[in-house]
Amino acid sequence: MKAKIKRILKILSAEGYFIFEKEKERKDIQDFLNGKEFDDDLINKRVKEYLKTIGLLKINGEPSIKGLKVKETGRLPVREEGKYKIWFTNKDTLLKTKILHFKRLAPERPPFEKIRQHIAPLPFRFPTENYYLSVAQDIHIQEITLKTKPDECYGTIDERESQLTLEWYWQDLESSYYVFSGTIDGKAVMKNRIDSPIDLKKDILTIFSDWDSELEKLKITFNDLTQNDEKLQFRKSIRKEIPTIGEVEFTDIPLIPIDEDNAVHWRNWLLLYYLDEKFYNQHDWDILLNEVNNKDGFMNQKEALQELTADTFKQMLLTENNKHKKSKAFWHLFAADDLNPDINSVTKQKS
């Protein structure tokens, strides 16, 4: 199952004093942690002491958890602070309050009265973990850590608002990612994937009330299926508007019958569909019935599908309505016996 959710984000901006921690690529440190040391022992000793100071090496010289990550990725957390302009969402239904981009500003020293008049605590509760959307000709970073405490974020709010487009892609219920587009500070946002932390298995329950969490399939009535492919493949594409999220476009949603009656109805339709294609004798019928009954979509109502023989199904075709008597399925099931004189003669002898 795949899903795509597209929505427009309202973006606010502010200027203030912040402390951030972001990842910076340091291949030299990565190489050193992977055993590529200098020829000079004194330099090696000083590098190791430095790596212990910043927490990449333990006291015994072994890599720490943080060091193992740098050893693998080559990206080192770097702390910086100063005056910045930030772009962020505020109480968004999906992202909540989250910084999406920041830009370093030159410090200014206006008169004290002006500072006192405009600078105040920002009325936003920024989280510790935030995103950094790279723009054109910018460094590639995806996440930043805000080290400033929420109640110590001072600055001024920009009255102008802007917008970004957010596309949220689901990959089954195991993972999902965001793709942002639009402009920040007059520059195009690079369309990079950013992993989403949202628990999809919990979120889908708010979208589909008939979602089966154990089987991870959507329970549906047979009459809600309008295409033959949906009935054959047990999969359906659905477009839905969710007030708190936006427009959701699902493809290949796995389906199961909502109850036993719908399972029987669905199974019988499948039998008629396959009977419509060719003649079936008793042996072929047994194989067909077994294959249909054992389809994955029927596993939850399998017991309800077992009580059916070829004679029972024939009787259903004879008595249900006239349209079946005129169908290919009707003749493909009955003609096999009519055209088999050996079976007919054995039947007459027994009678």
PDB file of N, CA and C in Angstrom, residues 308-321 324-325 330 333-334:
ATOM      1  N   LEU A 308     -19.760 -25.665   0.168  1.00  0.00           N
ATOM      2  CA  LEU A 308     -20.220 -25.443  -1.203  1.00  0.00           C
ATOM      3  C   LEU A 308     -19.707 -26.562  -2.095  1.00  0.00           C
ATOM      4  N   THR A 309     -20.635 -27.235  -2.761  1.00  0.00           N
ATOM      5  CA  THR A 309     -20.281 -28.267  -3.734  1.00  0.00           C
ATOM      6  C   THR A 309     -20.682 -27.773  -5.112  1.00  0.00           C
ATOM      7  N   ALA A 310     -20.218 -28.497  -6.124  1.00  0.00           N
ATOM      8  CA  ALA A 310     -20.577 -28.123  -7.499  1.00  0.00           C
ATOM      9  C   ALA A 310     -22.092 -28.194  -7.683  1.00  0.00           C
ATOM     10  N   ASP A 311     -22.734 -29.227  -7.106  1.00  0.00           N
ATOM     11  CA  ASP A 311     -24.188 -29.366  -7.247  1.00  0.00           C
ATOM     12  C   ASP A 311     -24.913 -28.209  -6.565  1.00  0.00           C
ATOM     13  N   THR A 312     -24.416 -27.816  -5.383  1.00  0.00           N
ATOM     14  CA  THR A 312     -25.039 -26.696  -4.675  1.00  0.00           C
ATOM     15  C   THR A 312     -24.939 -25.415  -5.494  1.00  0.00           C
ATOM     16  N   PHE A 313     -23.759 -25.201  -6.085  1.00  0.00           N
ATOM     17  CA  PHE A 313     -23.565 -23.990  -6.882  1.00  0.00           C
ATOM     18  C   PHE A 313     -24.421 -24.032  -8.148  1.00  0.00           C
ATOM     19  N   LYS A 314     -24.546 -25.222  -8.735  1.00  0.00           N
ATOM     20  CA  LYS A 314     -25.414 -25.362  -9.912  1.00  0.00           C
ATOM     21  C   LYS A 314     -26.864 -25.017  -9.565  1.00  0.00           C
ATOM     22  N   GLN A 315     -27.298 -25.518  -8.409  1.00  0.00           N
ATOM     23  CA  GLN A 315     -28.662 -25.242  -7.989  1.00  0.00           C
ATOM     24  C   GLN A 315     -28.886 -23.750  -7.768  1.00  0.00           C
ATOM     25  N   MET A 316     -27.853 -23.087  -7.236  1.00  0.00           N
ATOM     26  CA  MET A 316     -27.938 -21.644  -7.034  1.00  0.00           C
ATOM     27  C   MET A 316     -28.089 -20.924  -8.364  1.00  0.00           C
ATOM     28  N   LEU A 317     -27.343 -21.379  -9.371  1.00  0.00           N
ATOM     29  CA  LEU A 317     -27.440 -20.764 -10.690  1.00  0.00           C
ATOM     30  C   LEU A 317     -28.804 -21.008 -11.328  1.00  0.00           C
ATOM     31  N   LEU A 318     -29.402 -22.146 -11.031  1.00  0.00           N
ATOM     32  CA  LEU A 318     -30.712 -22.466 -11.610  1.00  0.00           C
ATOM     33  C   LEU A 318     -31.841 -21.660 -10.982  1.00  0.00           C
ATOM     34  N   THR A 319     -31.742 -21.429  -9.681  1.00  0.00           N
ATOM     35  CA  THR A 319     -32.875 -20.840  -8.963  1.00  0.00           C
ATOM     36  C   THR A 319     -32.738 -19.351  -8.660  1.00  0.00           C
ATOM     37  N   GLU A 320     -31.512 -18.812  -8.693  1.00  0.00           N
ATOM     38  CA  GLU A 320     -31.327 -17.424  -8.243  1.00  0.00           C
ATOM     39  C   GLU A 320     -32.055 -16.434  -9.136  1.00  0.00           C
ATOM     40  N   ASN A 321     -31.737 -16.432 -10.420  1.00  0.00           N
ATOM     41  CA  ASN A 321     -32.458 -15.585 -11.377  1.00  0.00           C
ATOM     42  C   ASN A 321     -32.126 -16.027 -12.803  1.00  0.00           C
ATOM     43  N   HIS A 324     -28.352 -15.704 -14.820  1.00  0.00           N
ATOM     44  CA  HIS A 324     -27.292 -16.712 -14.764  1.00  0.00           C
ATOM     45  C   HIS A 324     -27.498 -17.800 -15.824  1.00  0.00           C
ATOM     46  N   LYS A 325     -28.765 -18.106 -16.108  1.00  0.00           N
ATOM     47  CA  LYS A 325     -29.050 -19.162 -17.082  1.00  0.00           C
ATOM     48  C   LYS A 325     -28.624 -18.763 -18.490  1.00  0.00           C
ATOM     49  N   PHE A 330     -22.851 -20.186 -16.570  1.00  0.00           N
ATOM     50  CA  PHE A 330     -23.861 -21.234 -16.423  1.00  0.00           C
ATOM     51  C   PHE A 330     -23.564 -22.409 -17.352  1.00  0.00           C
ATOM     52  N   LEU A 333     -20.296 -24.482 -16.677  1.00  0.00           N
ATOM     53  CA  LEU A 333     -20.339 -25.417 -15.554  1.00  0.00           C
ATOM     54  C   LEU A 333     -21.212 -26.624 -15.867  1.00  0.00           C
ATOM     55  N   PHE A 334     -22.348 -26.431 -16.595  1.00  0.00           N
ATOM     56  CA  PHE A 334     -23.272 -27.528 -16.877  1.00  0.00           C
ATOM     57  C   PHE A 334     -22.887 -28.330 -18.111  1.00  0.00           C
TER      58      PHE A 334
END
